[in-house]
mmCIF file of C-alpha atoms in Angstrom:
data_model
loop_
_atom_site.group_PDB
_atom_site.id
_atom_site.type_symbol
_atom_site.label_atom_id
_atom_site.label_comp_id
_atom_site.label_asym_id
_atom_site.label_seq_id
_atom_site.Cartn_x
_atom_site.Cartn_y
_atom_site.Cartn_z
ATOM 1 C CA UNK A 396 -47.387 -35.018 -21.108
ATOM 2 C CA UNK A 397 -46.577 -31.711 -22.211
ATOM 3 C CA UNK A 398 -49.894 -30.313 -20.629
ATOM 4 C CA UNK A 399 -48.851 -31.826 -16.932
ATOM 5 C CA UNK A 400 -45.298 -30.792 -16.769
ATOM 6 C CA UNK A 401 -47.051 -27.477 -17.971
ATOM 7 C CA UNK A 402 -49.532 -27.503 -14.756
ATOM 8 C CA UNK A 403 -46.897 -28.479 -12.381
ATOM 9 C CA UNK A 404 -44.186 -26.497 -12.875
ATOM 10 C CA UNK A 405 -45.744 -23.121 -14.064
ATOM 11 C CA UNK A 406 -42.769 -22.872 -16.874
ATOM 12 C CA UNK A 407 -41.757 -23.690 -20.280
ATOM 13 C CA UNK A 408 -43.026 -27.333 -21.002
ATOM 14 C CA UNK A 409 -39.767 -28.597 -22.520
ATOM 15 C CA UNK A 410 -37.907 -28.425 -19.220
ATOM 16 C CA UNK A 411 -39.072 -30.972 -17.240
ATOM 17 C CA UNK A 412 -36.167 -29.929 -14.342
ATOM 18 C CA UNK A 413 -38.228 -26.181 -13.916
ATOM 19 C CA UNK A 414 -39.640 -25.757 -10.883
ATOM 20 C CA UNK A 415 -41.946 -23.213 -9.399
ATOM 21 C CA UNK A 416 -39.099 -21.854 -7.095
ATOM 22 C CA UNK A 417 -36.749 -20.965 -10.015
ATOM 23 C CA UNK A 418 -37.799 -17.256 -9.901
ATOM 24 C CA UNK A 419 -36.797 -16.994 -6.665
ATOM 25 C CA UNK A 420 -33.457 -17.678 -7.155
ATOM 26 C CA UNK A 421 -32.600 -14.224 -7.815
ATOM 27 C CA UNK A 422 -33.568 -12.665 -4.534
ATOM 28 C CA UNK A 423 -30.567 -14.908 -2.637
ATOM 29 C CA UNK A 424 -28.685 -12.495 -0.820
ATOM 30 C CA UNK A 425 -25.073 -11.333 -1.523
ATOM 31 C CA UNK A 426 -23.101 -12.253 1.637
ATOM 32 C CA UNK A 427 -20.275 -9.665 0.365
ATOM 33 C CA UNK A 428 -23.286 -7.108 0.515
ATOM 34 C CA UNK A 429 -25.115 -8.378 3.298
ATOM 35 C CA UNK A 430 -21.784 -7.973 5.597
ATOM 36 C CA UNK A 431 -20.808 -4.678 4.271
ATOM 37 C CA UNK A 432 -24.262 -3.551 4.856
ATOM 38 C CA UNK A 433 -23.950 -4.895 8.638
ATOM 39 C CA UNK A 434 -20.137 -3.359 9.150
ATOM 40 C CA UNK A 435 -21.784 0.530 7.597
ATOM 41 C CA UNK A 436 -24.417 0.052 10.594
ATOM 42 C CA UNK A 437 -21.779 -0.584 13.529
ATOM 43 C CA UNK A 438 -20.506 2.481 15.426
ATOM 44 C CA UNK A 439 -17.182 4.050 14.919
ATOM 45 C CA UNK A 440 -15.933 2.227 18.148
ATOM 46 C CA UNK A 441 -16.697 -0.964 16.940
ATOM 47 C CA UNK A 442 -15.272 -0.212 13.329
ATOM 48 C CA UNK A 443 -12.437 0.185 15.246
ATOM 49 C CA UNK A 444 -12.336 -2.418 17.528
ATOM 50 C CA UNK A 445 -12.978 -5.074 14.293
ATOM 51 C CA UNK A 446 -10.035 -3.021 12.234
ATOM 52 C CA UNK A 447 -7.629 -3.700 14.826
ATOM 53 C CA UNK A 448 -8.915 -7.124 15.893
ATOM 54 C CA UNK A 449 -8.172 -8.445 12.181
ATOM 55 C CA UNK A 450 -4.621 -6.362 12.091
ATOM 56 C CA UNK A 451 -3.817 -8.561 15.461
ATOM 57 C CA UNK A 452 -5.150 -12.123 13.460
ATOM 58 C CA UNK A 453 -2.996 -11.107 10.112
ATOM 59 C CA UNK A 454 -0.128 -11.114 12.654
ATOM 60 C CA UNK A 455 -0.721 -14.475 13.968
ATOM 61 C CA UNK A 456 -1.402 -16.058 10.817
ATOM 62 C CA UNK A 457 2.258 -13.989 9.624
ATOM 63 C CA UNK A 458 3.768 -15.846 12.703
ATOM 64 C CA UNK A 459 1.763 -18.967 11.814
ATOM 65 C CA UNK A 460 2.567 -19.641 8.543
ATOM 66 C CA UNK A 461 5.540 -17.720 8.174
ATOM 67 C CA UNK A 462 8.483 -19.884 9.377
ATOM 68 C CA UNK A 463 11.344 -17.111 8.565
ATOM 69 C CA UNK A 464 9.962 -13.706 9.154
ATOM 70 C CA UNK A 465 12.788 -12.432 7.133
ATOM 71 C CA UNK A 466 10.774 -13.179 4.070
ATOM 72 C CA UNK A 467 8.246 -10.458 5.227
ATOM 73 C CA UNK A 468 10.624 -8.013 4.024
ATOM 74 C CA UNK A 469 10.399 -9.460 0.481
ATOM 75 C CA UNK A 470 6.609 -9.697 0.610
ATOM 76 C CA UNK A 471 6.877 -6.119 1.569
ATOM 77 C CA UNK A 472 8.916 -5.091 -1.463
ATOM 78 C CA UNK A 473 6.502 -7.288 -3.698
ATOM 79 C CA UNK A 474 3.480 -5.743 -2.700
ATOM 80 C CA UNK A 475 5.012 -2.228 -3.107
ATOM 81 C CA UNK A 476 5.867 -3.382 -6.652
ATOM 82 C CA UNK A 477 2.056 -4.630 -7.330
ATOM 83 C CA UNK A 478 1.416 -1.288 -6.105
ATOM 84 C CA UNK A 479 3.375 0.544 -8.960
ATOM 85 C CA UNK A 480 2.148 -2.139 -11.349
ATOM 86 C CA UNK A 481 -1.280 -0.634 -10.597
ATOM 87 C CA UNK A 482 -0.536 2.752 -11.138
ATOM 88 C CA UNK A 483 1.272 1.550 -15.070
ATOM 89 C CA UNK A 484 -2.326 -0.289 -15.806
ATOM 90 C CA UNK A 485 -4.136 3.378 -15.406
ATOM 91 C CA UNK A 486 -1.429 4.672 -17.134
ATOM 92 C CA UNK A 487 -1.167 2.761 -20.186
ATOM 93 C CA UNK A 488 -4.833 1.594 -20.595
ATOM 94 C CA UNK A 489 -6.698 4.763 -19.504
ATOM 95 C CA UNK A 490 -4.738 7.356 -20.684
ATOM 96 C CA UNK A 491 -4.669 9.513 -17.928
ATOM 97 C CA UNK A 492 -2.479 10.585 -15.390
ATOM 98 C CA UNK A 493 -5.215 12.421 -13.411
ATOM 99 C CA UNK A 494 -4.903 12.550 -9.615
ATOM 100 C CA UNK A 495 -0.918 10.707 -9.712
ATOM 101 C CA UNK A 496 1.703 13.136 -7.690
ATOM 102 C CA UNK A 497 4.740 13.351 -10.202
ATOM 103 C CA UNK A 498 6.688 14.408 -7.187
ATOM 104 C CA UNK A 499 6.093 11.467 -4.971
ATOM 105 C CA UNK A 500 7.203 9.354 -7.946
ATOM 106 C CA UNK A 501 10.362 11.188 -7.962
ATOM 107 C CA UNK A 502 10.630 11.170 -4.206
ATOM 108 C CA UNK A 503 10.550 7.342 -4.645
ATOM 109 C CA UNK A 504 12.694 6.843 -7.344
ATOM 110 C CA UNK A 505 15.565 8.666 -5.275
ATOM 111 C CA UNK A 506 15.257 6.893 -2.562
ATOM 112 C CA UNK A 507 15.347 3.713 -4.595
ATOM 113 C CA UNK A 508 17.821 4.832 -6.477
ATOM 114 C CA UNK A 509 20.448 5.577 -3.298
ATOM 115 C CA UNK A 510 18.956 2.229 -1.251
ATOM 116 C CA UNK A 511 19.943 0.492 -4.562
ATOM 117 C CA UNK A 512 23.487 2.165 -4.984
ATOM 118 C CA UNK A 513 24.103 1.651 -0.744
ATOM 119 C CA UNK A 514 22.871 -2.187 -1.545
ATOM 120 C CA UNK A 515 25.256 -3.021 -4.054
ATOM 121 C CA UNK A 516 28.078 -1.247 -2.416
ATOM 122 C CA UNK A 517 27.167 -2.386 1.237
ATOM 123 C CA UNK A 518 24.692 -5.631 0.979
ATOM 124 C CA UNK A 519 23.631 -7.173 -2.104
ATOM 125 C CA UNK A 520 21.215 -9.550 -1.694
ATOM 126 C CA UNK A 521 17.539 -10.525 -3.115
ATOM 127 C CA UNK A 522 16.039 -7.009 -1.865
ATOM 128 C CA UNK A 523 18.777 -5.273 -4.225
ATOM 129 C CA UNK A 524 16.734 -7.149 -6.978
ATOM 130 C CA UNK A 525 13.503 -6.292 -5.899
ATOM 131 C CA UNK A 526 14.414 -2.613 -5.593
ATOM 132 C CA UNK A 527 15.738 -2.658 -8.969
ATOM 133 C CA UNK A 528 12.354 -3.989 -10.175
ATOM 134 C CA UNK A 529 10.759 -1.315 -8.873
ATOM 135 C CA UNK A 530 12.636 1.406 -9.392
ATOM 136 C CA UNK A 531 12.739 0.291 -12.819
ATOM 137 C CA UNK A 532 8.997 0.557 -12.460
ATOM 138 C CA UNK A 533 8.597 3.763 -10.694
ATOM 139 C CA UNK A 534 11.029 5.806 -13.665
ATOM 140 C CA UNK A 535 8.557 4.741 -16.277
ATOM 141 C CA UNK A 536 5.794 5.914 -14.287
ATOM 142 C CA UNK A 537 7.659 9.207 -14.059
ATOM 143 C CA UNK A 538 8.595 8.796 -18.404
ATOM 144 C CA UNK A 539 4.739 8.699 -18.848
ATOM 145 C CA UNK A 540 3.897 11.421 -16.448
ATOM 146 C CA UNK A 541 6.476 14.040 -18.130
ATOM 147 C CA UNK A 542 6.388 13.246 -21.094
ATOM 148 C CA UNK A 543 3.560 10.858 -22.912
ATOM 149 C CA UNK A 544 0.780 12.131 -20.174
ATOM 150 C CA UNK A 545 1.711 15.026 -19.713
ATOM 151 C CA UNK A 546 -1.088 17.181 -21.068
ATOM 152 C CA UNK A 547 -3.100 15.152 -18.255
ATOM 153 C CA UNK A 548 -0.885 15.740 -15.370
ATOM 154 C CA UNK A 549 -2.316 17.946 -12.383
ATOM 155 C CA UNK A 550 0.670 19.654 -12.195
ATOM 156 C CA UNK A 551 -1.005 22.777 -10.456
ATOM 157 C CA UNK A 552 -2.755 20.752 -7.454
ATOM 158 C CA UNK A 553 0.820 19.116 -6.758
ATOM 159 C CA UNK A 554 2.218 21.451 -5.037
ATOM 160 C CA UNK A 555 4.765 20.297 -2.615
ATOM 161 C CA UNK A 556 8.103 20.261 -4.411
ATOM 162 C CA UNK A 557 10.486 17.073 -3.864
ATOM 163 C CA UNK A 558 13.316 18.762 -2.540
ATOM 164 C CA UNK A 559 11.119 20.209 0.104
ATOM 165 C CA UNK A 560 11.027 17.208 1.190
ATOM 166 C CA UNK A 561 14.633 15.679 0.762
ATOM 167 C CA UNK A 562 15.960 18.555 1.988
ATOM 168 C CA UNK A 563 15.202 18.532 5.390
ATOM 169 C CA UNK A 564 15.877 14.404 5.344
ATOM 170 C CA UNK A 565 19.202 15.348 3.690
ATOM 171 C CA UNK A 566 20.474 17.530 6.637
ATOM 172 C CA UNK A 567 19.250 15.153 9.221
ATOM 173 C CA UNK A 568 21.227 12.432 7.612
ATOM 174 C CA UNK A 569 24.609 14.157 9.108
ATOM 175 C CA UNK A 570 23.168 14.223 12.094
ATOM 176 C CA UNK A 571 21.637 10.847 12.582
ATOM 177 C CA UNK A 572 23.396 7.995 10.909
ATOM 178 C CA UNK A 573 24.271 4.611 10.961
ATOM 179 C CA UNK A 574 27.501 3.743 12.998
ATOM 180 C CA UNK A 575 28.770 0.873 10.583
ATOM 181 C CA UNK A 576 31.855 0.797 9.381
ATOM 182 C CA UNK A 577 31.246 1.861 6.216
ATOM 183 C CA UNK A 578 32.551 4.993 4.903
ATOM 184 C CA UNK A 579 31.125 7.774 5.625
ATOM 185 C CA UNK A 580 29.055 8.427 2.293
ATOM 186 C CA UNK A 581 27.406 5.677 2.333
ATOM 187 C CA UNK A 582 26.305 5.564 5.692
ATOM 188 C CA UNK A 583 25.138 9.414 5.247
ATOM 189 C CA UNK A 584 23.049 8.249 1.524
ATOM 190 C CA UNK A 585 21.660 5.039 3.381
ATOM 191 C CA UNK A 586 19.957 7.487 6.147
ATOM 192 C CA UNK A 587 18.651 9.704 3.583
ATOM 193 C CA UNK A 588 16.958 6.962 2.113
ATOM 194 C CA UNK A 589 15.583 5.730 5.254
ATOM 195 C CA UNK A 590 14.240 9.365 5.787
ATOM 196 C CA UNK A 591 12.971 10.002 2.720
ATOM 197 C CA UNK A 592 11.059 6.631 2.417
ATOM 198 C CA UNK A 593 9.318 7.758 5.162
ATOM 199 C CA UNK A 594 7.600 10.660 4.210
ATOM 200 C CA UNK A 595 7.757 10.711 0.262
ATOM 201 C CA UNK A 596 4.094 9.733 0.258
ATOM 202 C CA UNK A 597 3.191 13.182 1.430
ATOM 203 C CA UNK A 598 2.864 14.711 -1.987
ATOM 204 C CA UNK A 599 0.607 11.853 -2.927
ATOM 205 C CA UNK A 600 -1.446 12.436 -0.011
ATOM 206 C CA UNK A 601 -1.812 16.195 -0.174
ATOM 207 C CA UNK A 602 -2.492 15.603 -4.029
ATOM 208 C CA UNK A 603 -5.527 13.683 -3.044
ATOM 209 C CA UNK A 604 -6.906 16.021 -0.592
ATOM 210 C CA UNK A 605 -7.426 18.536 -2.670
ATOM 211 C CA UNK A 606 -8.855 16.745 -5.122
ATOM 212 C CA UNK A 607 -11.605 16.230 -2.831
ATOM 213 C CA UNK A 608 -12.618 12.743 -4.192
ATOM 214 C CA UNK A 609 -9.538 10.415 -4.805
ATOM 215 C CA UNK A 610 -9.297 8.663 -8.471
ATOM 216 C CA UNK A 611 -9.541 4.925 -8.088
ATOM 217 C CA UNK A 612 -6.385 3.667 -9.363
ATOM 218 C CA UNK A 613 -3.895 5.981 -7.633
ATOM 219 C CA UNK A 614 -5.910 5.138 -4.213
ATOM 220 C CA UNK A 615 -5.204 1.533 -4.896
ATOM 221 C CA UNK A 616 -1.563 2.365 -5.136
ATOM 222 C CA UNK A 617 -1.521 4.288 -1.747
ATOM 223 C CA UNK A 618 -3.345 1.332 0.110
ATOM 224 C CA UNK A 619 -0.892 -1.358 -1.376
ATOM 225 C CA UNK A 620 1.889 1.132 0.205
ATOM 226 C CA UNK A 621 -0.097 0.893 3.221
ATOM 227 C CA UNK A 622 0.232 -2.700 3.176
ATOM 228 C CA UNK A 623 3.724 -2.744 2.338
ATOM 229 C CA UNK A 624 4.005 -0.800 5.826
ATOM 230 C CA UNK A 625 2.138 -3.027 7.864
ATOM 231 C CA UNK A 626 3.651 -6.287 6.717
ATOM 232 C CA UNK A 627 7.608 -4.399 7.194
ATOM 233 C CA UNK A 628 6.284 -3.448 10.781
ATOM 234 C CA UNK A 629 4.866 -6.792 11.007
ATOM 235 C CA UNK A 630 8.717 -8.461 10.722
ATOM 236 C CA UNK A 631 9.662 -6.355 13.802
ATOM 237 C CA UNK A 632 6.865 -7.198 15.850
ATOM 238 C CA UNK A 633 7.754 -11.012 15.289
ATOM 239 C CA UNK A 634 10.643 -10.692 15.705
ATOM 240 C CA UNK A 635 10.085 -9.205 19.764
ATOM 241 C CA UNK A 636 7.590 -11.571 19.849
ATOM 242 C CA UNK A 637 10.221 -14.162 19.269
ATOM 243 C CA UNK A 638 12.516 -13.572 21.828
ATOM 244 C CA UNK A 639 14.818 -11.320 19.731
ATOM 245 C CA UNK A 640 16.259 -9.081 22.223
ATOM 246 C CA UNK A 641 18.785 -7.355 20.299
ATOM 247 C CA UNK A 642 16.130 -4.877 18.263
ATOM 248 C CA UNK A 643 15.477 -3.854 21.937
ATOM 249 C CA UNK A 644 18.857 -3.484 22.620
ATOM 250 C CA UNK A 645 19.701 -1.779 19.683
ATOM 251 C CA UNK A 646 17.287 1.127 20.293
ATOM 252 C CA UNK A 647 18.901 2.080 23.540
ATOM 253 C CA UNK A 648 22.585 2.119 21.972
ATOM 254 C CA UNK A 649 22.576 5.800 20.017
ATOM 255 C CA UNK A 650 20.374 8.091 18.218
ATOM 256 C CA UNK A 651 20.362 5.921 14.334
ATOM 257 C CA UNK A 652 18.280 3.142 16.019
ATOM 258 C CA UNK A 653 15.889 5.429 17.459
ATOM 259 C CA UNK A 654 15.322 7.782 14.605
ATOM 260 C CA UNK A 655 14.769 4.684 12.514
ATOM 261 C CA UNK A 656 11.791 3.229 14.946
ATOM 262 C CA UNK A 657 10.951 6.787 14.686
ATOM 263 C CA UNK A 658 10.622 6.875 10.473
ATOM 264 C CA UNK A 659 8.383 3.409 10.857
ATOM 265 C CA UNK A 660 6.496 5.084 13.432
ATOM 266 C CA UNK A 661 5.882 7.930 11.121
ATOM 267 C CA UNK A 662 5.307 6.147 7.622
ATOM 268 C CA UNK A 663 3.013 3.843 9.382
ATOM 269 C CA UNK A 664 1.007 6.588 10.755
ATOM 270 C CA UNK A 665 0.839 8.223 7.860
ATOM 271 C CA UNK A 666 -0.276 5.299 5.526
ATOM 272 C CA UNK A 667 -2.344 4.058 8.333
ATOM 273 C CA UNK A 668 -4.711 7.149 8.130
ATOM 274 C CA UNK A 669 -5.845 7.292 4.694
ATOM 275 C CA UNK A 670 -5.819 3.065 4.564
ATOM 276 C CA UNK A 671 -8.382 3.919 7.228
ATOM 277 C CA UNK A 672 -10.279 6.193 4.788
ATOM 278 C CA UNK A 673 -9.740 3.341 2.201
ATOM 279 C CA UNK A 674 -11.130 0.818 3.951
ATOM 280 C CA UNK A 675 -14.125 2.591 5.410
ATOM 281 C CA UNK A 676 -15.089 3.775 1.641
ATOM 282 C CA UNK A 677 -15.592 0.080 0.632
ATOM 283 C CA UNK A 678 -17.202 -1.610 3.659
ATOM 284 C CA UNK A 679 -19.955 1.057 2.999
ATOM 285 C CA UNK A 680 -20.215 -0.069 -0.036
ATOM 286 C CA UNK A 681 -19.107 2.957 -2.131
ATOM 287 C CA UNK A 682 -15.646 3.021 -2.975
ATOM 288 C CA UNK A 683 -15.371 6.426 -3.675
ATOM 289 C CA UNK A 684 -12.641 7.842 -0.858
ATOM 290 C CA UNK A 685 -12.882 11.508 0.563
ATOM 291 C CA UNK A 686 -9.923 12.384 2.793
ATOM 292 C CA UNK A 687 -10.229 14.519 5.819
ATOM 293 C CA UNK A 688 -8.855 17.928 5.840
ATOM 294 C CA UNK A 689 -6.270 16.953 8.830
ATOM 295 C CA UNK A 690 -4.821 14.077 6.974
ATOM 296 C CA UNK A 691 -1.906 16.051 5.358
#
């Protein structure tokens, strides 16, 4: 008996279930590599066309599923949270703070910090507890950085200061500011914080670009701020696309509205380019992200 299972199936006698197609089992293709091997052949037209094609079907599954697109603005905060939760797993389990911008950390903490202050004095509400969560998050990310990590901090190759940057948003906040009636302090700090939001990725970014090849952990951080972008900008979009004409309105009506579309505009276009970079590093099947010298 032993001698014809032997014959028949080519493999160990005592399995009677072998058959002479079990070594072929291994040569089944990966469909994950199969279809990143496809997208690296397709032309940079048509990498674009597809990128944009599935941002248009994320926003009609958003308006699909989503029955108050209010709650995009949570899912927003959350991601930007897992983000920062990334960046505290490198930290605590590798050791190394190599390729993290200090000052983008600190850029985010302020404007935390004064979006939380403005909250509690102006809105509270669920977002005051998500901001608290992260910038809860985002100090001990700065703790490690000056102080456990330090020795492994790249403080030479980040080299845009933070008040470089909240300068410039600071002084712009007089000039374009919410018309609430709030007092005038608090209208002033909740501009800055829209301002700075906008842009305090920039050390981050410029970090990475000189670094040539961008550690994996820190990029994973950008591209869930990236995502945090597109699902905010995602709630407006809805919200046009329901009928809601008073964002319309609202940008006509003074300068605030309009330098606020303009800080989306600018955060998204900023995140957008290196998510590109992101993105295009994994459907070719590397994952190893080099920035272009223009991004910055």
């Amino acid at each position: 008996m032993a001698n014809r299972w032997t014959h028949q199936a080519g493999t160990d006698p005592y399995n009677q279930f072998a058959t002479p197609r079990d070594d072929k089992l291994g040569k089944v293709r990966d469909p994950l590599l199969t279809a990143s091997r496809w997208l690296k052949r397709r032309s940079q037209k048509e990498k674009m066309f597809l990128g944009s094609l599935c941002g248009l079907l994320a926003l009609f599954l958003m308006w699909l599923v989503i029955e108050d697109h209010d709650n995009l603005f949570i899912m927003a905060e959350f991601v930007h949270f897992a983000g920062i939760g990334m960046l505290l797993y490198k930290l605590f389990s590798k050791k190394n703070a190599g390729g993290l911008s200090l000052r983008a950390q600190e850029l985010t903490a302020l404007f935390l910090g004064i979006r939380l202050f403005c909250s509690f004095m102006m809105e509270y509400d669920i977002h005051t507890f998500l901001d608290l969560l992260t910038l809860l998050a985002t100090l001990l990310v700065i703790y490690m950085l000056r102080f456990p990590l330090r020795d492994s901090y790249q403080a030479a190759e980040d080299s845009i200061q933070s008040y470089v940057v909240a300068v410039p948003c600071l002084l712009l906040a007089f000039i374009a500011k919410p018309g609430t009636q709030h007092k005038l302090i608090f209208r002033i700090m909740w501009a800055v914080c829209v301002y700075i939001e906008a842009v305090s990725v920039l050390p981050q970014l410029r970090m990475m670009q000189k670094a040539k090849v961008v550690e994996k952990f820190t990029a994973h951080y950008v591209f869930a701020l990236g995502v945090s972008r597109f699902i905010s900008c995602a709630h407006w979009i809805l919200q046009i696309v329901d009928g809601d004409s008073f964002l319309l309105q609202a940008i006509g009506s003074g300068i605030w509205p309009a330098m606020v579309l303009l800080s989306e505009v600018v955060q998204t276009g900023i995140l957008a380019d290196f998510c590109y970079y992101y993105v295009k590093s994994y459907a070719e099947g590397s994952g190893v992200i080099h920035l272009a010298a223009g991004i910055v």
